[in-house]
Amino acid sequence: MKDVKIENMDWVSYHELTKKGACKIILPIGAIEQHGPHMSLNPDVLIPSYIAEKVAEKAGNMLVAPAISYGYKSQVKSGGGNFFPGTTCVTGSALENYVFDVLQAYVGHGNHEFILINGHFENSMHLCEAADKLVKKCAVEGITIKIYLLSYWDFISEDTIAQVFPDGFSGWAVEHGGVLETSIMLRIHPELVDMSKAVDVEPAKFPPYDVFPSDPTWVAPSGTLSSPLKATEEKGKLILEECVSGIVKHMS
Ligand code: ZN
Ligand code: MN
């Protein structure tokens, strides 16, 4: 299988592949964020990176740019909150400018189609802003570009959800560090998961507002928003296959 990762290419080979805008560039964007005591800090980076590679290998006309690891601030109701040791985030303007700059550099190499694969919910609107600004700036310069933006979990069907959560699905909002991400990590990086340290928690229930400064008592001390105990590698395989084939179908 040929290597689809730009960072592993020499510049001449990269230039040959991309100079006429022949490839779509996939940029994974994640976060460094606690995901419970049973898992590493980087699922939000590793999951979209893995999906990006599989999509590029299948599609044939795509390359994967090095991932952006740092993401927008973890929020209590979606990521446990920005106060956990290890959770290391940047401001929205920093993320937006960084993504803008990286994409603009790839435009400079002759690329004009991009797929942003997001792995961290809180990034979403900042990625919209970066994409929107760059499209407009390029248009002013007479360059037409197209940027697709997606979060991988939006490719998971209700059928798959029913199989992954046979006892009922508590919703995406509380999936942080739960069955979904843990199952995927068991599939792609089992060495970064220790199920003996997984903590069983009830799905988090939050008031219908946010508060600043954050109130750490809103989150279970373990940091996950639901229980990871029913995670399995098989569930991870099922989720990944659906995400990869769905993204290939829509983006090829
Ligand atoms: Zn996550
Ligand atoms: Mn996250």
JSON list of N, CA and C in Angstrom, two decimals, residues 23-75:
[
{"chain": "A", "resi": 23, "resn": "CYS", "atom": "N", "xyz": [-4.72, 16.17, -6.11]},
{"chain": "A", "resi": 23, "resn": "CYS", "atom": "CA", "xyz": [-5.08, 15.42, -4.91]},
{"chain": "A", "resi": 23, "resn": "CYS", "atom": "C", "xyz": [-5.94, 16.26, -3.97]},
{"chain": "A", "resi": 24, "resn": "LYS", "atom": "N", "xyz": [-6.85, 15.58, -3.28]},
{"chain": "A", "resi": 24, "resn": "LYS", "atom": "CA", "xyz": [-7.52, 16.23, -2.16]},
{"chain": "A", "resi": 24, "resn": "LYS", "atom": "C", "xyz": [-6.63, 16.04, -0.94]},
{"chain": "A", "resi": 25, "resn": "ILE", "atom": "N", "xyz": [-6.49, 17.10, -0.17]},
{"chain": "A", "resi": 25, "resn": "ILE", "atom": "CA", "xyz": [-5.65, 17.04, 1.03]},
{"chain": "A", "resi": 25, "resn": "ILE", "atom": "C", "xyz": [-6.56, 16.88, 2.25]},
{"chain": "A", "resi": 26, "resn": "ILE", "atom": "N", "xyz": [-6.33, 15.83, 3.01]},
{"chain": "A", "resi": 26, "resn": "ILE", "atom": "CA", "xyz": [-7.11, 15.62, 4.23]},
{"chain": "A", "resi": 26, "resn": "ILE", "atom": "C", "xyz": [-6.30, 16.12, 5.42]},
{"chain": "A", "resi": 27, "resn": "LEU", "atom": "N", "xyz": [-6.93, 16.97, 6.22]},
{"chain": "A", "resi": 27, "resn": "LEU", "atom": "CA", "xyz": [-6.27, 17.48, 7.43]},
{"chain": "A", "resi": 27, "resn": "LEU", "atom": "C", "xyz": [-7.06, 17.02, 8.66]},
{"chain": "A", "resi": 28, "resn": "PRO", "atom": "N", "xyz": [-6.47, 16.12, 9.46]},
{"chain": "A", "resi": 28, "resn": "PRO", "atom": "CA", "xyz": [-7.13, 15.73, 10.71]},
{"chain": "A", "resi": 28, "resn": "PRO", "atom": "C", "xyz": [-6.87, 16.79, 11.78]},
{"chain": "A", "resi": 29, "resn": "ILE", "atom": "N", "xyz": [-7.89, 17.10, 12.56]},
{"chain": "A", "resi": 29, "resn": "ILE", "atom": "CA", "xyz": [-7.75, 18.10, 13.62]},
{"chain": "A", "resi": 29, "resn": "ILE", "atom": "C", "xyz": [-8.35, 17.52, 14.90]},
{"chain": "A", "resi": 30, "resn": "GLY", "atom": "N", "xyz": [-7.57, 17.55, 15.97]},
{"chain": "A", "resi": 30, "resn": "GLY", "atom": "CA", "xyz": [-8.02, 16.90, 17.20]},
{"chain": "A", "resi": 30, "resn": "GLY", "atom": "C", "xyz": [-7.89, 17.78, 18.42]},
{"chain": "A", "resi": 31, "resn": "ALA", "atom": "N", "xyz": [-7.47, 17.17, 19.52]},
{"chain": "A", "resi": 31, "resn": "ALA", "atom": "CA", "xyz": [-7.25, 17.87, 20.78]},
{"chain": "A", "resi": 31, "resn": "ALA", "atom": "C", "xyz": [-6.43, 16.98, 21.69]},
{"chain": "A", "resi": 32, "resn": "ILE", "atom": "N", "xyz": [-5.74, 17.62, 22.61]},
{"chain": "A", "resi": 32, "resn": "ILE", "atom": "CA", "xyz": [-5.06, 16.89, 23.69]},
{"chain": "A", "resi": 32, "resn": "ILE", "atom": "C", "xyz": [-5.93, 17.09, 24.93]},
{"chain": "A", "resi": 33, "resn": "GLU", "atom": "N", "xyz": [-6.57, 16.02, 25.35]},
{"chain": "A", "resi": 33, "resn": "GLU", "atom": "CA", "xyz": [-7.65, 16.14, 26.32]},
{"chain": "A", "resi": 33, "resn": "GLU", "atom": "C", "xyz": [-7.79, 14.83, 27.11]},
{"chain": "A", "resi": 34, "resn": "GLN", "atom": "N", "xyz": [-7.97, 14.95, 28.40]},
{"chain": "A", "resi": 34, "resn": "GLN", "atom": "CA", "xyz": [-8.16, 13.71, 29.19]},
{"chain": "A", "resi": 34, "resn": "GLN", "atom": "C", "xyz": [-9.36, 12.93, 28.67]},
{"chain": "A", "resi": 35, "resn": "HIS", "atom": "N", "xyz": [-9.22, 11.61, 28.66]},
{"chain": "A", "resi": 35, "resn": "HIS", "atom": "CA", "xyz": [-10.31, 10.72, 28.26]},
{"chain": "A", "resi": 35, "resn": "HIS", "atom": "C", "xyz": [-10.48, 9.61, 29.30]},
{"chain": "A", "resi": 36, "resn": "GLY", "atom": "N", "xyz": [-10.39, 10.01, 30.58]},
{"chain": "A", "resi": 36, "resn": "GLY", "atom": "CA", "xyz": [-10.51, 9.02, 31.64]},
{"chain": "A", "resi": 36, "resn": "GLY", "atom": "C", "xyz": [-9.15, 8.43, 31.99]},
{"chain": "A", "resi": 37, "resn": "PRO", "atom": "N", "xyz": [-9.10, 7.69, 33.12]},
{"chain": "A", "resi": 37, "resn": "PRO", "atom": "CA", "xyz": [-7.83, 7.10, 33.56]},
{"chain": "A", "resi": 37, "resn": "PRO", "atom": "C", "xyz": [-7.42, 5.89, 32.74]},
{"chain": "A", "resi": 38, "resn": "HIS", "atom": "N", "xyz": [-8.31, 5.43, 31.86]},
{"chain": "A", "resi": 38, "resn": "HIS", "atom": "CA", "xyz": [-8.05, 4.19, 31.12]},
{"chain": "A", "resi": 38, "resn": "HIS", "atom": "C", "xyz": [-7.48, 4.43, 29.73]},
{"chain": "A", "resi": 39, "resn": "MET", "atom": "N", "xyz": [-7.31, 5.70, 29.36]},
{"chain": "A", "resi": 39, "resn": "MET", "atom": "CA", "xyz": [-6.95, 5.96, 27.97]},
{"chain": "A", "resi": 39, "resn": "MET", "atom": "C", "xyz": [-6.00, 7.16, 27.89]},
{"chain": "A", "resi": 40, "resn": "SER", "atom": "N", "xyz": [-5.22, 7.19, 26.81]},
{"chain": "A", "resi": 40, "resn": "SER", "atom": "CA", "xyz": [-4.26, 8.27, 26.58]},
{"chain": "A", "resi": 40, "resn": "SER", "atom": "C", "xyz": [-4.98, 9.60, 26.34]},
{"chain": "A", "resi": 41, "resn": "LEU", "atom": "N", "xyz": [-4.18, 10.66, 26.21]},
{"chain": "A", "resi": 41, "resn": "LEU", "atom": "CA", "xyz": [-4.74, 12.01, 26.04]},
{"chain": "A", "resi": 41, "resn": "LEU", "atom": "C", "xyz": [-5.08, 12.33, 24.58]},
{"chain": "A", "resi": 42, "resn": "ASN", "atom": "N", "xyz": [-4.79, 11.41, 23.66]},
{"chain": "A", "resi": 42, "resn": "ASN", "atom": "CA", "xyz": [-4.84, 11.77, 22.25]},
{"chain": "A", "resi": 42, "resn": "ASN", "atom": "C", "xyz": [-5.87, 11.05, 21.36]},
{"chain": "A", "resi": 43, "resn": "PRO", "atom": "N", "xyz": [-6.93, 10.47, 21.89]},
{"chain": "A", "resi": 43, "resn": "PRO", "atom": "CA", "xyz": [-7.91, 9.85, 20.96]},
{"chain": "A", "resi": 43, "resn": "PRO", "atom": "C", "xyz": [-8.46, 10.82, 19.93]},
{"chain": "A", "resi": 44, "resn": "ASP", "atom": "N", "xyz": [-8.65, 12.08, 20.31]},
{"chain": "A", "resi": 44, "resn": "ASP", "atom": "CA", "xyz": [-9.25, 13.04, 19.38]},
{"chain": "A", "resi": 44, "resn": "ASP", "atom": "C", "xyz": [-8.32, 13.34, 18.20]},
{"chain": "A", "resi": 45, "resn": "VAL", "atom": "N", "xyz": [-7.02, 13.03, 18.38]},
{"chain": "A", "resi": 45, "resn": "VAL", "atom": "CA", "xyz": [-6.05, 13.19, 17.28]},
{"chain": "A", "resi": 45, "resn": "VAL", "atom": "C", "xyz": [-5.90, 11.88, 16.52]},
{"chain": "A", "resi": 46, "resn": "LEU", "atom": "N", "xyz": [-5.75, 10.78, 17.25]},
{"chain": "A", "resi": 46, "resn": "LEU", "atom": "CA", "xyz": [-5.44, 9.50, 16.60]},
{"chain": "A", "resi": 46, "resn": "LEU", "atom": "C", "xyz": [-6.62, 8.97, 15.80]},
{"chain": "A", "resi": 47, "resn": "ILE", "atom": "N", "xyz": [-7.84, 9.19, 16.27]},
{"chain": "A", "resi": 47, "resn": "ILE", "atom": "CA", "xyz": [-9.00, 8.63, 15.56]},
{"chain": "A", "resi": 47, "resn": "ILE", "atom": "C", "xyz": [-9.19, 9.31, 14.19]},
{"chain": "A", "resi": 48, "resn": "PRO", "atom": "N", "xyz": [-9.27, 10.64, 14.11]},
{"chain": "A", "resi": 48, "resn": "PRO", "atom": "CA", "xyz": [-9.40, 11.23, 12.76]},
{"chain": "A", "resi": 48, "resn": "PRO", "atom": "C", "xyz": [-8.17, 10.98, 11.89]},
{"chain": "A", "resi": 49, "resn": "SER", "atom": "N", "xyz": [-6.99, 10.83, 12.50]},
{"chain": "A", "resi": 49, "resn": "SER", "atom": "CA", "xyz": [-5.79, 10.55, 11.70]},
{"chain": "A", "resi": 49, "resn": "SER", "atom": "C", "xyz": [-5.89, 9.17, 11.07]},
{"chain": "A", "resi": 50, "resn": "TYR", "atom": "N", "xyz": [-6.33, 8.20, 11.85]},
{"chain": "A", "resi": 50, "resn": "TYR", "atom": "CA", "xyz": [-6.50, 6.83, 11.34]},
{"chain": "A", "resi": 50, "resn": "TYR", "atom": "C", "xyz": [-7.54, 6.81, 10.22]},
{"chain": "A", "resi": 51, "resn": "ILE", "atom": "N", "xyz": [-8.67, 7.44, 10.48]},
{"chain": "A", "resi": 51, "resn": "ILE", "atom": "CA", "xyz": [-9.74, 7.47, 9.47]},
{"chain": "A", "resi": 51, "resn": "ILE", "atom": "C", "xyz": [-9.23, 8.15, 8.19]},
{"chain": "A", "resi": 52, "resn": "ALA", "atom": "N", "xyz": [-8.50, 9.24, 8.36]},
{"chain": "A", "resi": 52, "resn": "ALA", "atom": "CA", "xyz": [-7.96, 9.96, 7.20]},
{"chain": "A", "resi": 52, "resn": "ALA", "atom": "C", "xyz": [-7.07, 9.05, 6.35]},
{"chain": "A", "resi": 53, "resn": "GLU", "atom": "N", "xyz": [-6.22, 8.28, 7.00]},
{"chain": "A", "resi": 53, "resn": "GLU", "atom": "CA", "xyz": [-5.32, 7.39, 6.25]},
{"chain": "A", "resi": 53, "resn": "GLU", "atom": "C", "xyz": [-6.09, 6.32, 5.50]},
{"chain": "A", "resi": 54, "resn": "LYS", "atom": "N", "xyz": [-7.07, 5.73, 6.18]},
{"chain": "A", "resi": 54, "resn": "LYS", "atom": "CA", "xyz": [-7.85, 4.66, 5.52]},
{"chain": "A", "resi": 54, "resn": "LYS", "atom": "C", "xyz": [-8.66, 5.24, 4.35]},
{"chain": "A", "resi": 55, "resn": "VAL", "atom": "N", "xyz": [-9.22, 6.42, 4.54]},
{"chain": "A", "resi": 55, "resn": "VAL", "atom": "CA", "xyz": [-9.99, 7.06, 3.46]},
{"chain": "A", "resi": 55, "resn": "VAL", "atom": "C", "xyz": [-9.08, 7.34, 2.27]},
{"chain": "A", "resi": 56, "resn": "ALA", "atom": "N", "xyz": [-7.89, 7.88, 2.54]},
{"chain": "A", "resi": 56, "resn": "ALA", "atom": "CA", "xyz": [-6.97, 8.22, 1.46]},
{"chain": "A", "resi": 56, "resn": "ALA", "atom": "C", "xyz": [-6.51, 6.96, 0.72]},
{"chain": "A", "resi": 57, "resn": "GLU", "atom": "N", "xyz": [-6.25, 5.89, 1.46]},
{"chain": "A", "resi": 57, "resn": "GLU", "atom": "CA", "xyz": [-5.81, 4.64, 0.82]},
{"chain": "A", "resi": 57, "resn": "GLU", "atom": "C", "xyz": [-6.90, 4.09, -0.10]},
{"chain": "A", "resi": 58, "resn": "LYS", "atom": "N", "xyz": [-8.15, 4.19, 0.35]},
{"chain": "A", "resi": 58, "resn": "LYS", "atom": "CA", "xyz": [-9.26, 3.67, -0.46]},
{"chain": "A", "resi": 58, "resn": "LYS", "atom": "C", "xyz": [-9.57, 4.57, -1.65]},
{"chain": "A", "resi": 59, "resn": "ALA", "atom": "N", "xyz": [-9.55, 5.86, -1.43]},
{"chain": "A", "resi": 59, "resn": "ALA", "atom": "CA", "xyz": [-9.98, 6.80, -2.47]},
{"chain": "A", "resi": 59, "resn": "ALA", "atom": "C", "xyz": [-8.96, 6.89, -3.60]},
{"chain": "A", "resi": 60, "resn": "GLY", "atom": "N", "xyz": [-7.68, 6.85, -3.25]},
{"chain": "A", "resi": 60, "resn": "GLY", "atom": "CA", "xyz": [-6.64, 6.85, -4.27]},
{"chain": "A", "resi": 60, "resn": "GLY", "atom": "C", "xyz": [-6.16, 8.21, -4.74]},
{"chain": "A", "resi": 61, "resn": "ASN", "atom": "N", "xyz": [-7.00, 9.24, -4.57]},
{"chain": "A", "resi": 61, "resn": "ASN", "atom": "CA", "xyz": [-6.60, 10.58, -5.04]},
{"chain": "A", "resi": 61, "resn": "ASN", "atom": "C", "xyz": [-6.52, 11.57, -3.88]},
{"chain": "A", "resi": 62, "resn": "MET", "atom": "N", "xyz": [-6.18, 11.04, -2.70]},
{"chain": "A", "resi": 62, "resn": "MET", "atom": "CA", "xyz": [-6.12, 11.90, -1.52]},
{"chain": "A", "resi": 62, "resn": "MET", "atom": "C", "xyz": [-4.81, 11.68, -0.78]},
{"chain": "A", "resi": 63, "resn": "LEU", "atom": "N", "xyz": [-4.34, 12.74, -0.13]},
{"chain": "A", "resi": 63, "resn": "LEU", "atom": "CA", "xyz": [-3.16, 12.65, 0.72]},
{"chain": "A", "resi": 63, "resn": "LEU", "atom": "C", "xyz": [-3.52, 13.17, 2.11]},
{"chain": "A", "resi": 64, "resn": "VAL", "atom": "N", "xyz": [-2.81, 12.70, 3.11]},
{"chain": "A", "resi": 64, "resn": "VAL", "atom": "CA", "xyz": [-3.11, 13.10, 4.49]},
{"chain": "A", "resi": 64, "resn": "VAL", "atom": "C", "xyz": [-2.03, 14.03, 5.00]},
{"chain": "A", "resi": 65, "resn": "ALA", "atom": "N", "xyz": [-2.43, 15.22, 5.40]},
{"chain": "A", "resi": 65, "resn": "ALA", "atom": "CA", "xyz": [-1.51, 16.19, 5.99]},
{"chain": "A", "resi": 65, "resn": "ALA", "atom": "C", "xyz": [-1.27, 15.84, 7.46]},
{"chain": "A", "resi": 66, "resn": "PRO", "atom": "N", "xyz": [-0.12, 16.24, 8.01]},
{"chain": "A", "resi": 66, "resn": "PRO", "atom": "CA", "xyz": [0.11, 16.00, 9.44]},
{"chain": "A", "resi": 66, "resn": "PRO", "atom": "C", "xyz": [-1.03, 16.61, 10.26]},
{"chain": "A", "resi": 67, "resn": "ALA", "atom": "N", "xyz": [-1.47, 15.89, 11.27]},
{"chain": "A", "resi": 67, "resn": "ALA", "atom": "CA", "xyz": [-2.61, 16.32, 12.07]},
{"chain": "A", "resi": 67, "resn": "ALA", "atom": "C", "xyz": [-2.28, 17.56, 12.90]},
{"chain": "A", "resi": 68, "resn": "ILE", "atom": "N", "xyz": [-3.32, 18.32, 13.17]},
{"chain": "A", "resi": 68, "resn": "ILE", "atom": "CA", "xyz": [-3.21, 19.40, 14.16]},
{"chain": "A", "resi": 68, "resn": "ILE", "atom": "C", "xyz": [-3.68, 18.83, 15.48]},
{"chain": "A", "resi": 69, "resn": "SER", "atom": "N", "xyz": [-2.74, 18.72, 16.42]},
{"chain": "A", "resi": 69, "resn": "SER", "atom": "CA", "xyz": [-3.03, 18.00, 17.66]},
{"chain": "A", "resi": 69, "resn": "SER", "atom": "C", "xyz": [-3.77, 18.84, 18.69]},
{"chain": "A", "resi": 70, "resn": "TYR", "atom": "N", "xyz": [-3.39, 20.10, 18.83]},
{"chain": "A", "resi": 70, "resn": "TYR", "atom": "CA", "xyz": [-4.03, 20.93, 19.86]},
{"chain": "A", "resi": 70, "resn": "TYR", "atom": "C", "xyz": [-5.34, 21.49, 19.33]},
{"chain": "A", "resi": 71, "resn": "GLY", "atom": "N", "xyz": [-6.36, 21.45, 20.19]},
{"chain": "A", "resi": 71, "resn": "GLY", "atom": "CA", "xyz": [-7.67, 21.92, 19.77]},
{"chain": "A", "resi": 71, "resn": "GLY", "atom": "C", "xyz": [-8.23, 22.97, 20.71]},
{"chain": "A", "resi": 72, "resn": "TYR", "atom": "N", "xyz": [-9.45, 23.39, 20.39]},
{"chain": "A", "resi": 72, "resn": "TYR", "atom": "CA", "xyz": [-10.11, 24.41, 21.20]},
{"chain": "A", "resi": 72, "resn": "TYR", "atom": "C", "xyz": [-10.47, 23.86, 22.58]},
{"chain": "A", "resi": 73, "resn": "LYS", "atom": "N", "xyz": [-10.58, 24.76, 23.53]},
{"chain": "A", "resi": 73, "resn": "LYS", "atom": "CA", "xyz": [-10.76, 24.41, 24.95]},
{"chain": "A", "resi": 73, "resn": "LYS", "atom": "C", "xyz": [-11.86, 23.38, 25.21]},
{"chain": "A", "resi": 74, "resn": "SER", "atom": "N", "xyz": [-11.47, 22.35, 25.91]},
{"chain": "A", "resi": 74, "resn": "SER", "atom": "CA", "xyz": [-12.41, 21.33, 26.35]},
{"chain": "A", "resi": 74, "resn": "SER", "atom": "C", "xyz": [-13.52, 21.97, 27.19]},
{"chain": "A", "resi": 75, "resn": "GLN", "atom": "N", "xyz": [-14.75, 21.65, 26.83]},
{"chain": "A", "resi": 75, "resn": "GLN", "atom": "CA", "xyz": [-15.89, 22.18, 27.58]},
{"chain": "A", "resi": 75, "resn": "GLN", "atom": "C", "xyz": [-16.49, 21.08, 28.47]}
]
